Short mmCIF file of C-alpha atoms in Angstrom, two decimals:
data_model
loop_
_atom_site.label_atom_id
_atom_site.label_comp_id
_atom_site.label_asym_id
_atom_site.label_seq_id
_atom_site.Cartn_x
_atom_site.Cartn_y
_atom_site.Cartn_z
CA LEU A 195 25.09 9.29 -10.38
CA LEU A 196 24.61 10.18 -6.71
CA TYR A 197 27.43 7.89 -5.65
CA ARG A 198 29.69 9.30 -8.33
CA ALA A 199 28.98 12.77 -6.93
CA ILE A 200 29.78 11.54 -3.40
CA GLU A 201 33.06 10.00 -4.60
CA ILE A 202 34.05 13.41 -5.94
CA ASP A 203 33.02 15.21 -2.75
CA SER A 204 32.12 13.10 0.30
CA THR A 205 30.86 16.23 2.10
CA TYR A 206 28.20 16.84 -0.57
CA ASP A 207 25.37 16.26 1.90
CA SER A 208 22.54 16.80 -0.57
CA ALA A 209 23.77 13.87 -2.64
CA VAL A 210 24.21 11.76 0.51
CA GLY A 211 20.65 12.54 1.63
CA LEU A 212 19.19 11.78 -1.79
CA ALA A 213 21.07 8.46 -1.87
CA MET A 214 19.40 7.58 1.44
CA ILE A 215 15.97 8.37 -0.03
CA TRP A 216 16.60 6.27 -3.13
CA HIS A 217 17.69 3.31 -1.01
CA ILE A 218 14.46 3.65 1.00
CA ASN A 219 12.41 3.81 -2.20
CA PHE A 220 14.03 0.56 -3.33
CA GLY A 221 13.44 -1.10 0.03
CA GLU A 222 17.19 -1.22 0.75
CA PHE A 223 17.08 -0.28 4.40
CA ILE A 224 20.53 -1.43 5.54
CA PRO A 225 22.42 1.13 3.38
CA ALA A 226 19.71 3.74 4.02
CA ASP A 227 20.09 3.32 7.77
CA SER A 228 23.86 3.55 7.44
CA ILE A 229 23.57 6.81 5.50
CA ALA A 230 21.15 8.18 8.11
CA GLY A 231 23.86 7.52 10.70
CA VAL A 232 26.39 9.45 8.63
CA LEU A 233 24.03 12.42 8.36
CA ASP A 234 23.26 12.28 12.07
CA ARG A 235 26.94 12.86 12.75
CA ARG A 236 26.85 15.91 10.48
CA ILE A 237 23.50 17.27 11.62
CA ALA A 238 24.89 20.46 13.14
CA PHE A 239 26.22 21.41 9.71
CA LEU A 240 23.20 20.42 7.64
CA PRO A 241 20.96 23.17 6.26
CA PRO A 242 17.39 23.18 7.65
CA ARG A 243 15.80 21.53 4.60
CA GLN A 244 18.09 18.51 4.89
CA ARG A 245 17.50 18.23 8.64
CA TRP A 246 13.75 18.04 8.02
CA GLN A 247 14.34 15.54 5.22
CA LEU A 248 16.46 13.37 7.52
CA ALA A 249 13.77 13.43 10.22
CA VAL A 250 11.15 12.28 7.72
CA GLN A 251 13.24 9.44 6.34
CA LYS A 252 14.25 8.18 9.78
CA ALA A 253 10.58 8.10 10.82
CA VAL A 254 9.70 6.20 7.64
CA MET A 255 12.47 3.64 8.22
CA ARG A 256 11.35 3.09 11.79
CA ARG A 257 7.67 3.06 10.81
CA ASP A 258 7.05 5.53 13.61
CA GLY A 259 3.67 7.05 12.72
CA PRO A 260 3.62 9.96 15.20
CA ALA A 261 7.21 10.87 14.33
CA MET A 262 6.37 10.76 10.63
CA VAL A 263 3.39 13.09 11.08
CA LYS A 264 5.47 15.49 13.21
CA ALA A 265 8.33 15.50 10.71
CA PHE A 266 6.06 16.23 7.75
CA ARG A 267 4.17 18.89 9.73
CA ASP A 268 7.43 20.61 10.72
CA TRP A 269 8.60 20.50 7.12
CA LYS A 270 5.26 21.86 5.87
CA ASN A 271 5.29 24.69 8.42
CA ARG A 272 8.75 25.78 7.27
CA LEU A 273 8.24 25.16 3.56
CA PRO A 274 4.47 25.37 2.91
CA ASN A 275 4.24 24.18 -0.68
CA ALA A 276 1.81 21.71 -2.25
CA SER A 277 4.20 18.79 -1.92
CA ARG A 278 4.57 19.20 1.84
CA TYR A 279 0.79 19.45 2.37
CA LEU A 280 0.21 16.32 0.30
CA HIS A 281 2.89 14.38 2.19
CA LEU A 282 1.47 15.48 5.53
CA ALA A 283 -2.02 14.40 4.42
CA THR A 284 -0.66 11.00 3.40
CA SER A 285 1.02 10.50 6.77
CA LEU A 286 -2.19 11.45 8.59
CA TYR A 287 -4.17 8.99 6.49
CA LEU A 288 -1.67 6.20 7.14
CA THR A 289 -2.00 6.80 10.87
CA GLN A 290 -5.80 6.43 10.63
CA ARG A 291 -6.74 10.10 10.56
CA PRO A 292 -8.44 10.58 7.18
CA GLY A 293 -10.55 13.44 8.52
CA GLN A 294 -7.44 15.43 9.43
CA ALA A 295 -5.90 14.44 6.10
CA LEU A 296 -8.87 15.95 4.26
CA ALA A 297 -8.59 19.16 6.29
CA THR A 298 -4.93 19.35 5.29
CA LEU A 299 -5.80 18.98 1.61
CA ASP A 300 -8.04 22.04 1.86
CA SER A 301 -4.86 24.12 2.07
CA VAL A 302 -3.21 22.67 -1.04
CA ASP A 303 -2.53 25.22 -3.76
CA LEU A 304 -1.37 23.46 -6.92
CA ARG A 305 -0.40 26.62 -8.79
CA GLY A 306 3.20 26.27 -9.88
CA SER A 307 3.45 22.75 -8.43
CA ARG A 308 4.48 19.64 -10.33
CA TYR A 309 1.49 17.96 -8.67
CA ALA A 310 -0.76 20.05 -10.91
CA ARG A 311 0.17 17.56 -13.63
CA THR A 312 -1.01 14.50 -11.65
CA GLY A 313 -4.24 13.25 -10.12
CA GLY A 314 -2.73 12.84 -6.66
CA LEU A 315 -4.84 15.50 -4.96
CA TRP A 316 -8.09 14.00 -6.22
CA SER A 317 -6.97 10.43 -5.47
CA GLY A 318 -6.22 11.49 -1.91
CA LYS A 319 -9.61 13.11 -1.43
CA ALA A 320 -11.39 10.07 -2.85
CA ALA A 321 -9.43 7.67 -0.63
CA TYR A 322 -9.89 9.69 2.54
CA HIS A 323 -13.65 10.14 2.07
CA HIS A 324 -13.94 6.42 1.36
CA ALA A 325 -12.07 5.61 4.56
CA LEU A 326 -14.61 7.71 6.46
CA GLY A 327 -17.49 5.81 4.85
CA GLU A 328 -18.44 8.87 2.79
CA TYR A 329 -18.65 6.84 -0.41
CA GLY A 330 -20.71 9.28 -2.47
CA GLN A 331 -18.33 12.17 -1.81
CA GLY A 332 -15.33 9.99 -2.60
CA LEU A 333 -16.97 9.08 -5.89
CA LEU A 334 -17.48 12.75 -6.74
CA ASN A 335 -13.81 13.48 -6.05
CA ALA A 336 -12.71 10.59 -8.26
CA ARG A 337 -14.92 11.75 -11.12
CA ASP A 338 -13.68 15.30 -10.74
CA GLY A 339 -10.11 14.03 -10.99
CA ARG A 340 -10.84 11.82 -13.99
CA GLU A 341 -12.22 14.78 -15.92
CA ARG A 342 -8.75 16.30 -15.58
CA PHE A 343 -6.71 13.09 -15.88
CA PRO A 344 -8.75 10.53 -17.84
CA ASP A 345 -5.81 8.12 -18.20
CA ASP A 346 -5.01 7.90 -14.47
CA VAL A 347 -5.62 4.27 -13.43
CA ASP A 348 -5.69 5.13 -9.74
CA LEU A 349 -8.51 7.61 -10.30
CA ALA A 350 -10.36 5.04 -12.40
CA PHE A 351 -10.07 2.65 -9.47
CA TYR A 352 -11.45 5.20 -7.02
CA GLU A 353 -14.37 5.94 -9.34
CA ALA A 354 -15.17 2.23 -9.73
CA GLN A 355 -14.69 1.65 -6.00
CA GLY A 356 -17.09 4.48 -5.18
CA LEU A 357 -19.67 3.18 -7.64
CA ALA A 358 -19.43 -0.30 -6.13
CA ALA A 359 -19.82 1.09 -2.61
CA VAL A 360 -23.00 3.01 -3.48
CA GLY A 361 -24.55 -0.02 -5.21
CA GLN A 362 -23.93 0.93 -8.85
CA SER A 363 -22.11 -2.26 -9.77
CA ALA A 364 -22.97 -2.17 -13.48
CA GLU A 365 -21.47 1.32 -13.76
CA ALA A 366 -18.38 0.17 -11.87
CA LEU A 367 -17.90 -2.72 -14.28
CA ARG A 368 -18.19 -0.30 -17.21
CA VAL A 369 -15.33 1.76 -15.76
CA VAL A 370 -13.23 -1.39 -15.47
CA ASP A 371 -14.07 -2.38 -19.05
CA ALA A 372 -13.12 1.05 -20.35
CA VAL A 373 -9.68 0.91 -18.75
CA LEU A 374 -9.00 -2.66 -19.90
CA SER A 375 -9.96 -1.79 -23.48
CA GLU A 376 -7.10 0.71 -23.79
CA PRO A 377 -4.33 -0.56 -26.09
CA ALA A 378 -1.59 -0.31 -23.45
CA ALA A 379 -3.77 -1.54 -20.61
CA GLY A 380 -1.33 -4.23 -19.56
CA GLU A 381 1.94 -2.39 -19.98
CA THR A 382 1.81 0.88 -18.08
CA PHE A 383 3.69 1.48 -14.87
CA GLN A 384 0.47 1.53 -12.83
CA GLN A 385 0.34 -2.23 -12.40
CA GLU A 386 -0.73 -2.32 -8.77
CA GLY A 387 -3.35 0.32 -9.51
CA ARG A 388 -4.72 -1.98 -12.21
CA PHE A 389 -4.77 -4.88 -9.78
CA ASN A 390 -6.84 -2.74 -7.43
CA LEU A 391 -9.19 -1.95 -10.29
CA LEU A 392 -9.63 -5.59 -11.23
CA VAL A 393 -9.71 -7.19 -7.79
CA ASN A 394 -10.54 -4.64 -5.10
CA VAL A 395 -13.55 -3.34 -6.99
CA GLY A 396 -14.95 -6.87 -7.03
CA LEU A 397 -14.34 -7.24 -3.31
CA GLU A 398 -16.02 -3.87 -2.74
CA MET A 399 -19.12 -5.15 -4.54
CA ARG A 400 -19.16 -8.27 -2.40
CA ALA A 401 -18.75 -6.27 0.82
CA HIS A 402 -21.71 -4.10 -0.17
CA GLY A 403 -24.00 -7.01 -0.96
CA ASP A 404 -23.77 -7.55 -4.73
CA SER A 405 -22.32 -11.05 -4.82
CA GLU A 406 -23.31 -11.66 -8.45
CA ALA A 407 -21.45 -8.63 -9.81
CA ALA A 408 -18.55 -9.38 -7.47
CA GLY A 409 -18.24 -12.88 -8.85
CA GLU A 410 -18.22 -11.53 -12.41
CA ALA A 411 -15.56 -8.95 -11.59
CA LEU A 412 -13.29 -11.37 -9.74
CA GLU A 413 -13.54 -14.09 -12.40
CA ARG A 414 -12.61 -11.45 -14.97
CA ALA A 415 -9.55 -10.61 -12.86
CA VAL A 416 -8.54 -14.27 -12.76
CA SER A 417 -8.93 -14.55 -16.55
CA TRP A 418 -7.00 -11.34 -17.17
CA TYR A 419 -4.02 -12.36 -15.06
CA GLY A 420 -4.29 -15.93 -16.30
CA ALA A 421 -3.75 -14.62 -19.83
CA ARG A 422 -0.76 -12.58 -18.69
CA ILE A 423 1.05 -15.49 -17.06
CA GLY A 424 0.69 -17.48 -20.27
CA ARG A 425 2.92 -15.06 -22.16
CA ASP A 426 6.65 -15.49 -22.70
CA SER A 427 7.18 -12.05 -21.16
CA ALA A 428 5.32 -12.93 -17.92
CA THR A 429 7.04 -11.71 -14.77
CA GLU A 430 7.02 -12.96 -11.20
CA ALA A 431 4.82 -9.94 -10.46
CA ASP A 432 2.24 -11.25 -12.96
CA ARG A 433 2.26 -14.66 -11.26
CA TRP A 434 2.01 -13.02 -7.84
CA ARG A 435 -1.03 -11.01 -8.87
CA TYR A 436 -2.60 -14.05 -10.54
CA ALA A 437 -2.33 -16.00 -7.28
CA ARG A 438 -3.84 -13.09 -5.34
CA ALA A 439 -6.69 -12.81 -7.86
CA LEU A 440 -7.46 -16.52 -7.38
CA TYR A 441 -7.44 -15.93 -3.64
CA ALA A 442 -9.85 -13.00 -3.88
CA ALA A 443 -12.16 -15.11 -6.06
CA GLY A 444 -12.25 -17.82 -3.39
CA ARG A 445 -10.60 -20.44 -5.60
CA TRP A 446 -8.60 -21.75 -2.67
CA GLU A 447 -7.00 -24.91 -4.11
CA GLU A 448 -5.91 -23.16 -7.30
CA ALA A 449 -4.61 -20.24 -5.25
CA LEU A 450 -2.54 -22.58 -3.08
CA ASP A 451 -1.05 -24.19 -6.18
CA ALA A 452 -0.25 -20.76 -7.62
CA PHE A 453 1.36 -19.47 -4.42
CA SER A 454 3.31 -22.73 -3.98
CA GLU A 455 4.93 -22.25 -7.39
CA LEU A 456 6.27 -18.81 -6.42
CA SER A 457 9.74 -18.16 -5.07
CA ALA A 458 10.15 -15.53 -2.37
CA GLU A 459 13.64 -14.77 -3.64
CA ASP A 460 12.45 -14.30 -7.23
CA LEU A 461 9.60 -12.06 -6.08
CA ALA A 462 11.94 -9.92 -4.00
CA THR A 463 14.29 -9.39 -6.94
CA ASP A 464 11.65 -8.77 -9.64
CA PRO A 465 12.24 -5.13 -10.68
CA THR A 466 8.59 -4.74 -11.69
CA LEU A 467 7.37 -5.52 -8.18
CA LEU A 468 8.23 -3.31 -5.22
CA ALA A 469 6.90 -4.89 -2.04
CA HIS A 470 8.61 -5.02 1.34
CA ASN A 471 8.63 -8.30 3.28
CA ILE A 472 6.98 -10.10 0.39
CA ASP A 473 8.38 -13.41 1.62
CA VAL A 474 6.28 -13.00 4.75
CA SER A 475 3.17 -12.34 2.67
CA LEU A 476 3.85 -15.46 0.60
CA LEU A 477 4.08 -17.46 3.82
CA GLY A 478 0.95 -15.77 5.17
CA TYR A 479 -1.18 -16.56 2.14
CA GLN A 480 -0.11 -20.19 2.35
CA GLY A 481 -1.04 -20.20 6.05
CA THR A 482 -4.55 -18.84 5.56
CA LEU A 483 -5.07 -21.23 2.66
CA ALA A 484 -3.96 -24.18 4.80
CA LEU A 485 -6.65 -23.25 7.31
CA ARG A 486 -9.29 -22.78 4.63
CA LEU A 487 -8.47 -26.20 3.15
CA GLY A 488 -8.37 -27.96 6.50
CA ASP A 489 -4.62 -28.66 6.64
CA GLN A 490 -3.98 -27.91 10.32
CA ALA A 491 -0.47 -29.38 10.31
CA ALA A 492 0.64 -27.02 7.53
CA ALA A 493 -1.05 -24.10 9.28
CA ASP A 494 0.71 -24.90 12.56
CA SER A 495 4.05 -25.07 10.75
CA ILE A 496 3.52 -21.65 9.21
CA VAL A 497 2.46 -20.17 12.56
CA SER A 498 5.75 -21.44 14.00
CA GLN A 499 7.70 -19.85 11.15
CA LEU A 500 5.91 -16.54 11.62
CA GLU A 501 6.57 -16.63 15.37
CA ALA A 502 10.27 -17.27 14.76
CA LEU A 503 10.76 -14.31 12.43
CA ASP A 504 13.06 -11.74 13.98
CA ARG A 505 14.75 -9.21 11.72
CA PRO A 506 14.93 -5.46 11.23
CA TRP A 507 12.28 -3.63 9.20
CA LEU A 508 9.62 -6.29 9.67
CA TRP A 509 7.15 -3.63 10.92
CA GLY A 510 4.55 -6.01 12.31
CA HIS A 511 4.19 -7.96 9.10
CA ALA A 512 4.42 -11.36 10.80
CA ALA A 513 1.92 -10.30 13.49
CA TYR A 514 -0.44 -9.09 10.77
CA TRP A 515 -0.48 -12.53 9.16
CA ARG A 516 -1.01 -14.15 12.54
CA ALA A 517 -4.07 -11.89 12.84
CA ALA A 518 -5.30 -12.97 9.40
CA MET A 519 -4.84 -16.64 10.26
CA ALA A 520 -6.61 -16.19 13.60
CA ALA A 521 -9.53 -14.46 11.86
CA VAL A 522 -9.83 -17.21 9.25
CA GLY A 523 -9.69 -19.75 12.08
CA GLY A 524 -12.53 -18.01 13.91
CA ASP A 525 -10.58 -16.66 16.90
CA SER A 526 -11.62 -13.01 16.99
CA ASP A 527 -9.84 -12.22 20.26
CA ALA A 528 -6.50 -13.50 18.97
CA ALA A 529 -7.02 -11.68 15.66
CA ALA A 530 -7.52 -8.39 17.48
CA GLU A 531 -4.49 -8.99 19.71
CA TYR A 532 -2.19 -9.77 16.80
CA MET A 533 -3.51 -6.83 14.79
CA SER A 534 -2.91 -4.51 17.72
CA GLU A 535 0.67 -5.80 17.95
CA ALA A 536 1.19 -5.35 14.20
CA MET A 537 0.02 -1.75 14.39
CA ARG A 538 2.25 -1.06 17.38
CA LEU A 539 5.19 -2.33 15.33
CA GLY A 540 4.46 -0.04 12.37
CA LEU A 541 1.79 -1.62 10.19
CA PHE A 542 -0.03 1.60 9.33
CA ALA A 543 3.09 3.69 8.80
CA ASP A 544 4.25 2.01 5.61
CA GLN A 545 4.01 4.35 2.64
CA TRP A 546 6.02 3.12 -0.28
CA GLY A 547 5.86 -0.27 -1.94
CA ALA A 548 4.14 -2.14 0.86
CA GLU A 549 1.93 -5.05 -0.09
CA TYR A 550 0.08 -5.10 3.22
CA PRO A 551 -2.56 -4.69 4.38
CA LYS A 552 -3.45 -6.56 1.24
CA TRP A 553 -6.97 -5.10 1.08
CA ASP A 554 -8.98 -2.56 3.01
CA TYR A 555 -10.29 -4.31 6.09
CA HIS A 556 -13.92 -3.68 5.25
CA ILE A 557 -13.48 -5.75 2.06
CA ASP A 558 -10.67 -8.15 3.02
CA PRO A 559 -11.94 -11.75 2.79
CA ASP A 560 -9.67 -12.86 5.65
CA PHE A 561 -11.33 -10.46 8.08
CA GLU A 562 -14.88 -10.96 6.83
CA SER A 563 -15.96 -12.59 10.10
CA LEU A 564 -14.82 -9.52 12.06
CA ARG A 565 -16.58 -6.78 10.09
CA GLU A 566 -19.20 -6.35 12.80
CA ASP A 567 -16.80 -6.97 15.70
CA THR A 568 -16.74 -3.73 17.73
CA ARG A 569 -13.22 -4.17 19.09
CA PHE A 570 -11.75 -4.90 15.68
CA ARG A 571 -13.59 -2.03 13.99
CA GLU A 572 -12.32 0.40 16.58
CA LEU A 573 -8.82 -0.92 16.15
CA VAL A 574 -8.56 -0.62 12.36
CA GLY A 575 -11.08 2.17 11.73
CA PRO A 576 -10.57 5.90 11.27
CA ARG A 577 -9.73 8.02 14.31
CA GLY A 578 -10.43 11.45 12.98
#
C-alpha cells in the first residue's frame, strides 16, 4: 500500500519514510538504506517529525548507540508523548544504561496512549531492574504488569525470571506451567517470548544455584519443542528453537545434529522467524559445539569462516561468536577482546528481531567461565 501511494505521488514523503521503517522491521536494509538516501536529499523540505524519524532510523541501521539515544532524546524533547519516552528508555537500556532507562520511565504518562493497552511499560521496568541486579524489584514490576495483562507472555517470563533469580524456583515453574496450559499456548505471536519462558528461566535457575530445578525446566523445554517439530505444521523456527533448547540443556551431540539439519537460507526466509544475521548464529553454534565435542579441525574451519565475513549490517555478529568460541575454549583474554570489538561494531544497539546476544551474559552457558572475570563483567555490565 505504501508503494502504491508513492507511485501515485513520489513526493509523498510520509509514505517514503514509512516504507523505510517497514523495510528495517523486516531486516531488508539495502532498500531501507536506499530510501534513507532519498530522504537525505529532501531533508530541507521534510517536516520536523520526519527529520527526527529519519535520524532514528539511520542510527538504527548503522547500529550507532550514541546516535540512537540522541535521536530518540531529540524526538522526545520535541514530541513528549509516552511512545517517545518508551523508545528512549529502550535505547538507553540497549546501550547498557538501565538506570537511566528507569529514570526515563518515571516520566511516562500512559493516559491517551496506545501503550496503555500493552504491558510494555511494566516489561521495561522488570527488565531494567533485572539488569541492575535488583531482582526483587523486577519481580514486583512483572507481577504488577501481569495483574493488568494476565495473558502477556513477556510479563510471565519476567515474573518467572525474577522468581528464579530470588531462589523461588518452584514458583517460577508454576508460572511456566500456567502459561503452557493455555489452549493457544503454542500458536500466539509471542513465540520468542515463550522460548525465553521455557529456556531462559531454566538458565536463570542454574545461574543462581538451583541446578535440579534448572535441569527440570530445560528438559521440559526440549520436550515441548521436540513435540512441535514432530507436527506436520512445524516451521524452521520451531526446529531452530528446538536446537537452541538442546544447547541450553547441555545435550551437545543432539544439539549439533539438530543445528546441522538446519538451512541458513530456510531460516532467513521463514516468515515466523525474524532474526538478523541468523546464518552467522547457525555457524557460531556449530563452532562452539565443535569445541565442546573436541573437534578442533571443525572449530578452526568455522573460525576461518567467521574471520572472512565482510558484509554490511553485520554489526559485530561474527566477532561476538568469536568471543563465545574463545570463552568456551578457555581463553578469557581473547573472549574479552572479541566482545569489545563486537560492541564497537554495534552489538548492543540492535533493537528489532535480533537473535543475539542469545542469552543474558550472566546466564549464558558459553560465558559461564567468565562470570567472575572482572574485565568481562565491566565490559558487558550496566553503566548507569
